[in-house]
CSV table of C-alpha atoms in Angstrom, one decimal:
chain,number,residue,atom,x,y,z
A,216,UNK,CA,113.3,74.5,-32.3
A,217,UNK,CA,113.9,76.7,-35.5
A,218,UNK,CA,116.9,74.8,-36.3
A,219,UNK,CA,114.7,71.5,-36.2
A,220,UNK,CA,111.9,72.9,-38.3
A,221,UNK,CA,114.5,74.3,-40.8
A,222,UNK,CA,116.1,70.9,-41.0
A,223,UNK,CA,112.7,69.2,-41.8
A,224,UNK,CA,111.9,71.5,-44.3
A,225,UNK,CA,115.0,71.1,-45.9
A,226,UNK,CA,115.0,67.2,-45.9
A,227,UNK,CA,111.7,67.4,-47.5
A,228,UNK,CA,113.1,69.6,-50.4
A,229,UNK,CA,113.6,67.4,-53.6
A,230,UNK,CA,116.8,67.6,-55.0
A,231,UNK,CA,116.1,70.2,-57.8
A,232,UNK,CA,117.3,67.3,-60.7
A,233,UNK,CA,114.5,65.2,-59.7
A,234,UNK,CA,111.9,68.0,-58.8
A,235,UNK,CA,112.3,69.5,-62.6
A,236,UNK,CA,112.0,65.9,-64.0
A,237,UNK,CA,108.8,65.4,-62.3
A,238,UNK,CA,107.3,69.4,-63.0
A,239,UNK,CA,108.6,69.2,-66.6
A,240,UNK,CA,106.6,65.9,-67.5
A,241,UNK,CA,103.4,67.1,-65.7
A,242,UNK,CA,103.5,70.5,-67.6
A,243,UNK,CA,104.7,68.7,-71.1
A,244,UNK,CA,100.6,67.8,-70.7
A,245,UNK,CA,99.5,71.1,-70.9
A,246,UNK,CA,97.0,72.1,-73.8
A,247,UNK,CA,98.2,74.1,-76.5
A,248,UNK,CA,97.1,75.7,-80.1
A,249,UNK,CA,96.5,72.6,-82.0
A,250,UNK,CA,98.7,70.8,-79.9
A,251,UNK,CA,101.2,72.2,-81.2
A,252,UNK,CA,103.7,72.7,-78.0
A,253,UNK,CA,105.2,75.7,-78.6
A,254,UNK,CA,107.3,76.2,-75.6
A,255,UNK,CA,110.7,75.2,-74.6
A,256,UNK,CA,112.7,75.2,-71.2
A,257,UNK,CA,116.4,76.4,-70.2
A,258,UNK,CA,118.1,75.7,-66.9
A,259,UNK,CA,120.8,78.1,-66.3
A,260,UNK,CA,124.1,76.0,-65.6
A,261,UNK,CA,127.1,77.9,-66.8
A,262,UNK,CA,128.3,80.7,-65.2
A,263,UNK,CA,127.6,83.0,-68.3
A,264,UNK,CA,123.9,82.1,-67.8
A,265,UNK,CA,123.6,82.2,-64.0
A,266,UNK,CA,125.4,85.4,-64.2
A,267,UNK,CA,122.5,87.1,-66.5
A,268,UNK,CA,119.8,85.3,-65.0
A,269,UNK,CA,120.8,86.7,-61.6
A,270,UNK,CA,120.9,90.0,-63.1
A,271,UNK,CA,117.7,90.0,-64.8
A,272,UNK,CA,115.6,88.8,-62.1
A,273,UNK,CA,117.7,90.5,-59.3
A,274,UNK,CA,118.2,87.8,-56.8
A,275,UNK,CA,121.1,85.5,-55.9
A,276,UNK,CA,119.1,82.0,-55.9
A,277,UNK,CA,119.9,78.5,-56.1
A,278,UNK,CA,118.3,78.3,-59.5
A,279,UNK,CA,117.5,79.7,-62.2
A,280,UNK,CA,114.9,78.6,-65.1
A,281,UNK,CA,113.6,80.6,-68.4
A,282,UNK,CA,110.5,80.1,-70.4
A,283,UNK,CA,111.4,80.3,-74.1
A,284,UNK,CA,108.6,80.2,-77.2
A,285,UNK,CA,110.1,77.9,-79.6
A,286,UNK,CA,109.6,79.5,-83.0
A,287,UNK,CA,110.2,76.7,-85.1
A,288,UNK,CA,106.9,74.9,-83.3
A,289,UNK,CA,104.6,78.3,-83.3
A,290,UNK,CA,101.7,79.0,-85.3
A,291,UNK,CA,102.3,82.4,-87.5
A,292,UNK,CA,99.6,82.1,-90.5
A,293,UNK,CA,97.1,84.5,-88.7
A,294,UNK,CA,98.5,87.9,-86.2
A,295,UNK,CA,95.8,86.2,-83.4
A,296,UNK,CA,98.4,83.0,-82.9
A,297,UNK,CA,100.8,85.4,-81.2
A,298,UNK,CA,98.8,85.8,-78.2
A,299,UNK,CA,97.5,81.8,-78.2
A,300,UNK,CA,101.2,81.0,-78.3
A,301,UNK,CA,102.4,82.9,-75.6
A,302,UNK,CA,99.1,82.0,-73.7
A,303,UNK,CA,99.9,78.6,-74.3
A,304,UNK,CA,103.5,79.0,-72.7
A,305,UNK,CA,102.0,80.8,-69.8
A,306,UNK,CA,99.8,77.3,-69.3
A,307,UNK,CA,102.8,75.2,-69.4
A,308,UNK,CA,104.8,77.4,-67.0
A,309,UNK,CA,102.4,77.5,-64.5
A,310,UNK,CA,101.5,74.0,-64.5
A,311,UNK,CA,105.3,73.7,-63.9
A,312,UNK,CA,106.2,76.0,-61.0
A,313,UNK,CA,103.1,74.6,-59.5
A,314,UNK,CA,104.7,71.5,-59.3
A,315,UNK,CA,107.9,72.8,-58.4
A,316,UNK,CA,106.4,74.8,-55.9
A,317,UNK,CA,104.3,71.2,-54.2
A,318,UNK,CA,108.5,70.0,-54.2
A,319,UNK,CA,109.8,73.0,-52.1
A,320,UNK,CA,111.2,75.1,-55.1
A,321,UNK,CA,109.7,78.1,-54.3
A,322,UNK,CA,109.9,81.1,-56.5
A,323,UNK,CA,112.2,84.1,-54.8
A,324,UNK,CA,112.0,86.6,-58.4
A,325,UNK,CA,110.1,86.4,-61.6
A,326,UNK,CA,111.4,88.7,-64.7
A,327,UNK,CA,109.2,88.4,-67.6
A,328,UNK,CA,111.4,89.8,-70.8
A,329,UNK,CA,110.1,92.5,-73.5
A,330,UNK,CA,107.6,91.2,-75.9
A,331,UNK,CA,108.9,93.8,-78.3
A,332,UNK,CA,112.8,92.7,-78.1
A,333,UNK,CA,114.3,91.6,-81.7
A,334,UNK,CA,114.5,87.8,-81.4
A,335,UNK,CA,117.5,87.7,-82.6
A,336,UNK,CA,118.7,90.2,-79.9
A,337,UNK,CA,117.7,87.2,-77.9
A,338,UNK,CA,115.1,89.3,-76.4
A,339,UNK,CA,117.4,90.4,-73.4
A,340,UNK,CA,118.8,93.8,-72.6
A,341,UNK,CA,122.3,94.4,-73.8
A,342,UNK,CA,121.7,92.4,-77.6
A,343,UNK,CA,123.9,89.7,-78.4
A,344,UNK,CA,124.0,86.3,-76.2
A,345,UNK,CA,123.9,87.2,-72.6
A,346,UNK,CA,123.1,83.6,-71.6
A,347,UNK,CA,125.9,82.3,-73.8
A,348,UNK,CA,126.6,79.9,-76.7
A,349,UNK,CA,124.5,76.9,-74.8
A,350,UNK,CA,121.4,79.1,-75.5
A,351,UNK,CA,118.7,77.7,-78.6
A,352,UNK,CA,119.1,80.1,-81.6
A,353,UNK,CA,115.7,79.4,-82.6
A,354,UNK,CA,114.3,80.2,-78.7
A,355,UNK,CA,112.9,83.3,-77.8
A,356,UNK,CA,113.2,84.0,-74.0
A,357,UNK,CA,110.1,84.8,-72.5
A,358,UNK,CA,110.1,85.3,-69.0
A,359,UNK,CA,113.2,83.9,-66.0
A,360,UNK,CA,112.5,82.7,-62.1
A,361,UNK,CA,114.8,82.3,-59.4
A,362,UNK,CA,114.4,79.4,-57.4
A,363,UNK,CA,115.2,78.5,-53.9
A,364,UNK,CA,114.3,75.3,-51.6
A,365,UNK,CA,111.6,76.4,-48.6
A,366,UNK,CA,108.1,75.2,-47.8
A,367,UNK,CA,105.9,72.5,-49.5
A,368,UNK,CA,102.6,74.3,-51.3
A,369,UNK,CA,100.6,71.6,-49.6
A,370,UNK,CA,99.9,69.9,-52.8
A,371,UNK,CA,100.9,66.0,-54.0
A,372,UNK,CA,103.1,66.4,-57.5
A,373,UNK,CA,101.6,62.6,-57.9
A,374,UNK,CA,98.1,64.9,-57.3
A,375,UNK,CA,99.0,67.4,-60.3
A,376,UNK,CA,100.6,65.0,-62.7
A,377,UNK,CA,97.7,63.0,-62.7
A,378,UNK,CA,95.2,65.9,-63.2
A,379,UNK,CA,97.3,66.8,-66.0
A,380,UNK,CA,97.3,63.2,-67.2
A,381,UNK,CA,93.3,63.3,-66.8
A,382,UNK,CA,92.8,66.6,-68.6
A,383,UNK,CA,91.4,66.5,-72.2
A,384,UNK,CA,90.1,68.5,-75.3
A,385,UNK,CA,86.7,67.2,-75.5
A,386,UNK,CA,84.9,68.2,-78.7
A,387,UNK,CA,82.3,65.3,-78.9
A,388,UNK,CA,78.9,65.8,-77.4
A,389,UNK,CA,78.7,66.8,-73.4
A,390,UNK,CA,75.4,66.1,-71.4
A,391,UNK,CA,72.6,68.3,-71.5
A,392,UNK,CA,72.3,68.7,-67.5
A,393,UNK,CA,73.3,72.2,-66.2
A,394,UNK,CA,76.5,72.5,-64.4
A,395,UNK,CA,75.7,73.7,-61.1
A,396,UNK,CA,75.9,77.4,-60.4
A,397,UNK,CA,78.1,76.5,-57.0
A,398,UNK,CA,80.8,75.1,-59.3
A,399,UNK,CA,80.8,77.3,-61.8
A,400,UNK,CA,81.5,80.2,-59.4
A,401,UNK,CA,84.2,78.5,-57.5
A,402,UNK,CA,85.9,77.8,-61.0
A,403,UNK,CA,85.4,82.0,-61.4
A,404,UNK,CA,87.6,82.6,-58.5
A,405,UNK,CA,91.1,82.3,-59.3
A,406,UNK,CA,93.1,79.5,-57.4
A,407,UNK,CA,95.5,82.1,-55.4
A,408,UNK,CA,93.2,85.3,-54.8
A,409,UNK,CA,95.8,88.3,-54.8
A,410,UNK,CA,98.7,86.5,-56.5
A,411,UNK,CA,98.2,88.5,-60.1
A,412,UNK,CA,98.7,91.9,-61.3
A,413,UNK,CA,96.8,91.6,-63.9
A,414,UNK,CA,93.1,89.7,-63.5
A,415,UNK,CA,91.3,87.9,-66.2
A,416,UNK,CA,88.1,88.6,-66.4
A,417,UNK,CA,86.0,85.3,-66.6
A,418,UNK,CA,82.7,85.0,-67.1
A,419,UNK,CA,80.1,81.7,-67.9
A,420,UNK,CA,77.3,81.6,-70.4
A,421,UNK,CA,74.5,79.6,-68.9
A,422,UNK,CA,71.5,81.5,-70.0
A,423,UNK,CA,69.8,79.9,-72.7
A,424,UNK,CA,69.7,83.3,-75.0
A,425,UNK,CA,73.2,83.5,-74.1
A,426,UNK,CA,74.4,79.8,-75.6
A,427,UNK,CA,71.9,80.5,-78.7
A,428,UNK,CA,73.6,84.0,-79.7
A,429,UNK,CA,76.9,82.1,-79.2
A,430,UNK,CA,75.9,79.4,-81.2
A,431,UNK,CA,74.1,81.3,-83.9
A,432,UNK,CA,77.8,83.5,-84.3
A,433,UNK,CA,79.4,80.3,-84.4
A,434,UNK,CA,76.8,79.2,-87.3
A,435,UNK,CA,77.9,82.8,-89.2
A,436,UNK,CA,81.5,83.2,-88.8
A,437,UNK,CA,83.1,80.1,-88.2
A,438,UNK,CA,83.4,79.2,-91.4
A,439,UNK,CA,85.9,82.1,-92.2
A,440,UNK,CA,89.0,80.0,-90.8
A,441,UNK,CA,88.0,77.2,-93.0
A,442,UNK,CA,88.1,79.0,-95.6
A,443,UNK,CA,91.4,81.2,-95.1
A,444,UNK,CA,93.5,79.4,-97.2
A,445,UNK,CA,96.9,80.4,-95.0
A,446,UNK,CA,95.2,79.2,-91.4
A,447,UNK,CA,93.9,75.9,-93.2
A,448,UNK,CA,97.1,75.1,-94.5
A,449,UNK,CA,98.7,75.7,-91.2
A,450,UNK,CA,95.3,73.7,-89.4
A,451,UNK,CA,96.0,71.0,-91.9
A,452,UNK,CA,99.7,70.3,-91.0
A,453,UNK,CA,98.8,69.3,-87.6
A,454,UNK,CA,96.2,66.8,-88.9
A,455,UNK,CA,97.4,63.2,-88.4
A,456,UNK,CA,96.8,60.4,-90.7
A,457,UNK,CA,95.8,58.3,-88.0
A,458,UNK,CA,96.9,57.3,-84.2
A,459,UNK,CA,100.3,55.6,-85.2
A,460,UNK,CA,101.2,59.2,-86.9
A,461,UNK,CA,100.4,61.3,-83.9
A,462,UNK,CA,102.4,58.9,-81.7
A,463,UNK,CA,105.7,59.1,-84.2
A,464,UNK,CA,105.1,62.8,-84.6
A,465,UNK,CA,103.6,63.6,-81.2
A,466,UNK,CA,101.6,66.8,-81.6
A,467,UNK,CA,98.6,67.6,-83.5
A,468,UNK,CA,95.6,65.4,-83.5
A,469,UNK,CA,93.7,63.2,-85.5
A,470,UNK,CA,90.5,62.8,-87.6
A,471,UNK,CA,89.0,61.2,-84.7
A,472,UNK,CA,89.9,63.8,-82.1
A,473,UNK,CA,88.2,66.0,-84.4
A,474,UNK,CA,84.8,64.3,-85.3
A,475,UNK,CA,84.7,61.5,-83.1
A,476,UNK,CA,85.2,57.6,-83.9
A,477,UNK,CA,84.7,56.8,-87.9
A,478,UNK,CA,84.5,54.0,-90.0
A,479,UNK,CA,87.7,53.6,-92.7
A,480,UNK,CA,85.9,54.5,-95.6
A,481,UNK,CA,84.7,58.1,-94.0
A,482,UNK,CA,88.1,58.8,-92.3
A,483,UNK,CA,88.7,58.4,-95.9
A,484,UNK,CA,86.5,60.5,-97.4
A,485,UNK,CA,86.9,63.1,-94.9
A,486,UNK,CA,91.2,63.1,-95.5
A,487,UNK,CA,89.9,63.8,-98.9
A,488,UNK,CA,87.5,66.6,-97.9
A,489,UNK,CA,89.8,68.4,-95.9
A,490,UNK,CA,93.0,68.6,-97.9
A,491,UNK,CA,93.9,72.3,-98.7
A,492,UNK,CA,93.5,71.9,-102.6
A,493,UNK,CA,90.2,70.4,-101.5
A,494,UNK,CA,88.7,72.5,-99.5
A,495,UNK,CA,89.5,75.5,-101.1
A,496,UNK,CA,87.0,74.1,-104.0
A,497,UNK,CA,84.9,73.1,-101.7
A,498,UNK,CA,84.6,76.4,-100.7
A,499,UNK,CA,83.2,77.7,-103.1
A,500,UNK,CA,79.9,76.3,-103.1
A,501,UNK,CA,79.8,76.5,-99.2
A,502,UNK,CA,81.6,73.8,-97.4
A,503,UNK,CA,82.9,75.5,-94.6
A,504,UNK,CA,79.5,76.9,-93.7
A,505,UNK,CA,78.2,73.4,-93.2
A,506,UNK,CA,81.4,72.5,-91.3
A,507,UNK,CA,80.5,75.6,-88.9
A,508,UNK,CA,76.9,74.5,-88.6
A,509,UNK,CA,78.0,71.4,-87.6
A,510,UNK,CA,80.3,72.7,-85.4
A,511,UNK,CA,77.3,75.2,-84.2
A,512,UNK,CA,75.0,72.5,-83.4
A,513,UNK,CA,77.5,71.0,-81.1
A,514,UNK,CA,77.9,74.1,-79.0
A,515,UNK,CA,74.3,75.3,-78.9
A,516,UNK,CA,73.8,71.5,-77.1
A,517,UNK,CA,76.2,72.4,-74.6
A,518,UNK,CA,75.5,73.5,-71.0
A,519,UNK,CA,78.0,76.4,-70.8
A,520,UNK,CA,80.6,78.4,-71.9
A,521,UNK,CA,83.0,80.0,-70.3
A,522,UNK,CA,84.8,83.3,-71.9
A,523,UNK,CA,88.2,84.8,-70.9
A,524,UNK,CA,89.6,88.2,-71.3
A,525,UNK,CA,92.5,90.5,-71.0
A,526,UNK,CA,91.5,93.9,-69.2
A,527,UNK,CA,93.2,95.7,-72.4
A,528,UNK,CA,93.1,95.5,-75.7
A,529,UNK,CA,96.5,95.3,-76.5
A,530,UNK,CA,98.2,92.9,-74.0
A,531,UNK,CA,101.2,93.0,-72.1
A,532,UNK,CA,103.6,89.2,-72.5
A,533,UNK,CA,103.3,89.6,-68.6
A,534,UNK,CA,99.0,89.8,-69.1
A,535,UNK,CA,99.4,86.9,-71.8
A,536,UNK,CA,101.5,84.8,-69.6
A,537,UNK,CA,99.2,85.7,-66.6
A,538,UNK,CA,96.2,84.7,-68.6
A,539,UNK,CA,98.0,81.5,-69.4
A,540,UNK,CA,98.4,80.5,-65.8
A,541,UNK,CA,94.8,81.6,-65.2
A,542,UNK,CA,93.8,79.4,-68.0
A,543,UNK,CA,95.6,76.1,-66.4
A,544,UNK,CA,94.5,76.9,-63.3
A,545,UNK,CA,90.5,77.0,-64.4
A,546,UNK,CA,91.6,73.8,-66.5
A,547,UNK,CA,93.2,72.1,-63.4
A,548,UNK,CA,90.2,72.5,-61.0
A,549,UNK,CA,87.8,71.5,-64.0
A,550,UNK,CA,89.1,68.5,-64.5
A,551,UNK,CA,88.6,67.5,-60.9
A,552,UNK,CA,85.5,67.9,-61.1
A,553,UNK,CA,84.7,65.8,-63.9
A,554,UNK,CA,84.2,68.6,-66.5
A,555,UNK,CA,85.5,68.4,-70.0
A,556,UNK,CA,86.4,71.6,-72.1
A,557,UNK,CA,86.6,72.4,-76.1
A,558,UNK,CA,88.0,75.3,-76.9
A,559,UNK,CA,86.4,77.6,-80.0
A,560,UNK,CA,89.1,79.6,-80.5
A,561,UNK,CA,87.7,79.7,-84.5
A,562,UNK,CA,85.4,82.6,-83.1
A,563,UNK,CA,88.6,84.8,-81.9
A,564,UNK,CA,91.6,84.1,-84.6
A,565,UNK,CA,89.9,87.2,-86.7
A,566,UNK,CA,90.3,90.7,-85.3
A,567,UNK,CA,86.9,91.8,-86.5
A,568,UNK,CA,85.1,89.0,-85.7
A,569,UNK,CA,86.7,88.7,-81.9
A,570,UNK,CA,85.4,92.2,-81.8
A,571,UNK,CA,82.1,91.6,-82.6
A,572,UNK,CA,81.6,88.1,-80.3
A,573,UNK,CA,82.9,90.6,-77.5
A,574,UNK,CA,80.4,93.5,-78.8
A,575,UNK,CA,77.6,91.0,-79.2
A,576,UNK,CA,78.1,89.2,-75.9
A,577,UNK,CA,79.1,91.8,-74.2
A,578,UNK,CA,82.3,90.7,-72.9
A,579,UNK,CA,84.8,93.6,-71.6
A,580,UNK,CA,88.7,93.6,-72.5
A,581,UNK,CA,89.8,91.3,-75.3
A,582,UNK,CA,88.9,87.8,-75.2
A,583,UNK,CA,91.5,85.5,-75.5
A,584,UNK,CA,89.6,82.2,-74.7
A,585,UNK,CA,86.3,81.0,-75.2
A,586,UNK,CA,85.5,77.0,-74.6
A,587,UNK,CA,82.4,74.1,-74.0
A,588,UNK,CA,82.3,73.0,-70.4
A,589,UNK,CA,80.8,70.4,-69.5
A,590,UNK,CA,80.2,66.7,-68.6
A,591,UNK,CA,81.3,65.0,-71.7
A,592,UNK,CA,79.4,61.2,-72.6
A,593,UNK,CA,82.4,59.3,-73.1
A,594,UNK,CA,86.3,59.6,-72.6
A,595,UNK,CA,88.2,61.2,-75.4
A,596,UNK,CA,91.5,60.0,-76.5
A,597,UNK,CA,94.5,61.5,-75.1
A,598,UNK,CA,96.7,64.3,-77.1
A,599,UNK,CA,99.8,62.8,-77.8
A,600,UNK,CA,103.3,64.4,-77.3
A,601,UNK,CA,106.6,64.7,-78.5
A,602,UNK,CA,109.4,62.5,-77.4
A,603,UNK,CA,110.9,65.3,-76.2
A,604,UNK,CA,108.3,67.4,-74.4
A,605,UNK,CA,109.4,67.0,-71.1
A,606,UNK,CA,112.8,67.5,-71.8
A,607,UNK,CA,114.9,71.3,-70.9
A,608,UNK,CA,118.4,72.2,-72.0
A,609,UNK,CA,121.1,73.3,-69.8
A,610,UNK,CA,122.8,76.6,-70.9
């Protein structure tokens, strides 16, 4: 009889070729800081990189994956984008052991590296190369899982690729209705209760005094990022010239991801208004204080927000990539249910202004993650990705 159940479980494994095709394209999809994609994968083939895999994560398994942050594709203008980029790897990697995991591939060890390791140590103990000469020089390893075939989660990868294929940045207008309080508080619990070491605290605005603070800050502050010359710059990069630039490039987004559909003549003049040299002249009669009432006025018509934080101020990479899989997670199950989310992450790329949201508001830890929920009025268009996003290299 346990032979027989073995067997079936077995033959429902997917070969691990095919299950990493399927996981990597659904967790290509996963949001990131200005879409900018930031992470990268590595199967460990050779026997140099099975070797150090097996002794960082201390288990003799049939596979062996890391996590890297590509460095060429991260955000560095403000000290804030470290923790959005490793968050946004820690979205991506859970959205793709969650698929591996609805395959068979189960995870037998997890070793997530030191954030404080010299890139160019590789960030593994011992210096040099340990996974060999196959390894990306511009990849910082972030974290390593040994894999082994055993029971299906109980979940469809068709299920999770197409919630990933459904899930949006909304930043148009959402519907005025409240989202009901049974929702929101099944989207506070996390999706495995007891799987983490390190909880996110979570927690929804709903009261009206609470959405008018936030949108009143948003009215004072928001306008610093705007006019930072560095972020703008950085911002600006990833600003398309329209949808045939976002497809050849495949990150970023364009003007009417931003603002909505326009006519030519305003995408136009707002190209114009936006440029760096621009804006920074702009600035100084007060441009980027209309461009964070505008952006106010959006959120204080929005029926929630939801806020999430680290339980310290100064995260661990494991709390960042934890957050980051709490973060899909909530995102996942949103989706679902029909709701739409738009980040505000303008509020928290400031030290002293994340400070003062969290003092205002009262949020405890650090806040890594603020966001609109709600039931948007009409479909947005779809972030676009690189021709490579789903791709990993074998090292």
């Amino acid at each position: 009889m346990t032979t027989r159940r073995t067997d079936h479980m077995a033959a429902a494994v997917s070969p691990f070729a095919q299950a990493l095709e399927t996981a990597a394209g659904a967790a290509a999809l996963s949001p990131s800081s200005h879409n900018c994609q930031p992470w990268g994968l590595g199967r460990a083939t050779s026997t140099t990189a099975r070797r150090a895999a097996a002794d960082l994560t201390g288990a003799d398994a049939d596979e062996y994956l890391v996590l890297a942050l590509d460095r060429e594709r991260e955000l560095t203008a403000l000290a804030a984008h470290a923790v959005e980029m490793e968050v946004s790897c820690g979205v991506y990697w859970q959205i793709l052991l969650r698929t591996l995991a609805a395959q068979g591939w189960t995870t037998a060890a997890v070793r997530v590296l030191d954030g404080d390791a010299d890139p160019g140590a590789a960030g593994l103990p011992g210096g040099g190369r340990p996974f060999g000469a196959g390894w990306p020089t511009a990849w910082t390893p972030l974290c390593v899982v040994a894999l082994r075939p055993g029971p299906l989660s109980g979940e469809r990868p068709a299920d999770l690729h197409e919630s990933a294929l459904a899930r949006r940045t909304h930043r148009g207008p959402y519907g005025r209705e409240p989202v009901a309080p049974g929702l929101l508080r099944d989207l506070e619990e996390p999706a495995t209760p007891g799987a983490t070491a390190h909880p996110v605290h979570l927690r929804h605005l709903t009261e009206r005094r609470d959405l008018r603070a936030f949108a009143a800050f948003v009215a004072r502050h928001a306008g610093r990022d705007f006019g930072h010359r560095a972020a703008w710059r950085e911002t600006h990069s990833f600003v398309r010239r329209d949808t045939a630039d976002a497809t050849a490039r495949g990150d970023g987004f364009t003007l009417e991801q931003l603002f909505g559909p326009m006519s030519r003549p305003r995408r136009a003049a707002m190209r114009l208004a936006l440029a760096p040299t621009t804006m920074h002249l702009l600035g100084k009669v007060g441009y980027h204080r209309v461009l964070a009432a505008g952006l106010a006025d959006v959120v204080r018509r929005t029926p929630a927000v939801v806020t999430m934080g680290f339980a310290g101020q100064a995260p661990t990479r494991a709390e960042q990539l934890e957050g980051g899989a709490r973060l899909a997670d909530y995102w996942w199950r949103a989706t679902r249910h029909g709701l739409s989310l738009h980040p505000i992450s303008i509020v928290l790329q400031h030290d002293d202004l994340r400070g003062r949201l969290e003092r205002e508001l009262s949020l405890p830890g650090r806040t890594f993650f603020v966001s609109r929920v709600g039931v948007a009025g009409s479909p947005a268009p779809r972030s676009h990705r690189r021709a490579d996003a789903a791709v990993h290299v074998s090292f």
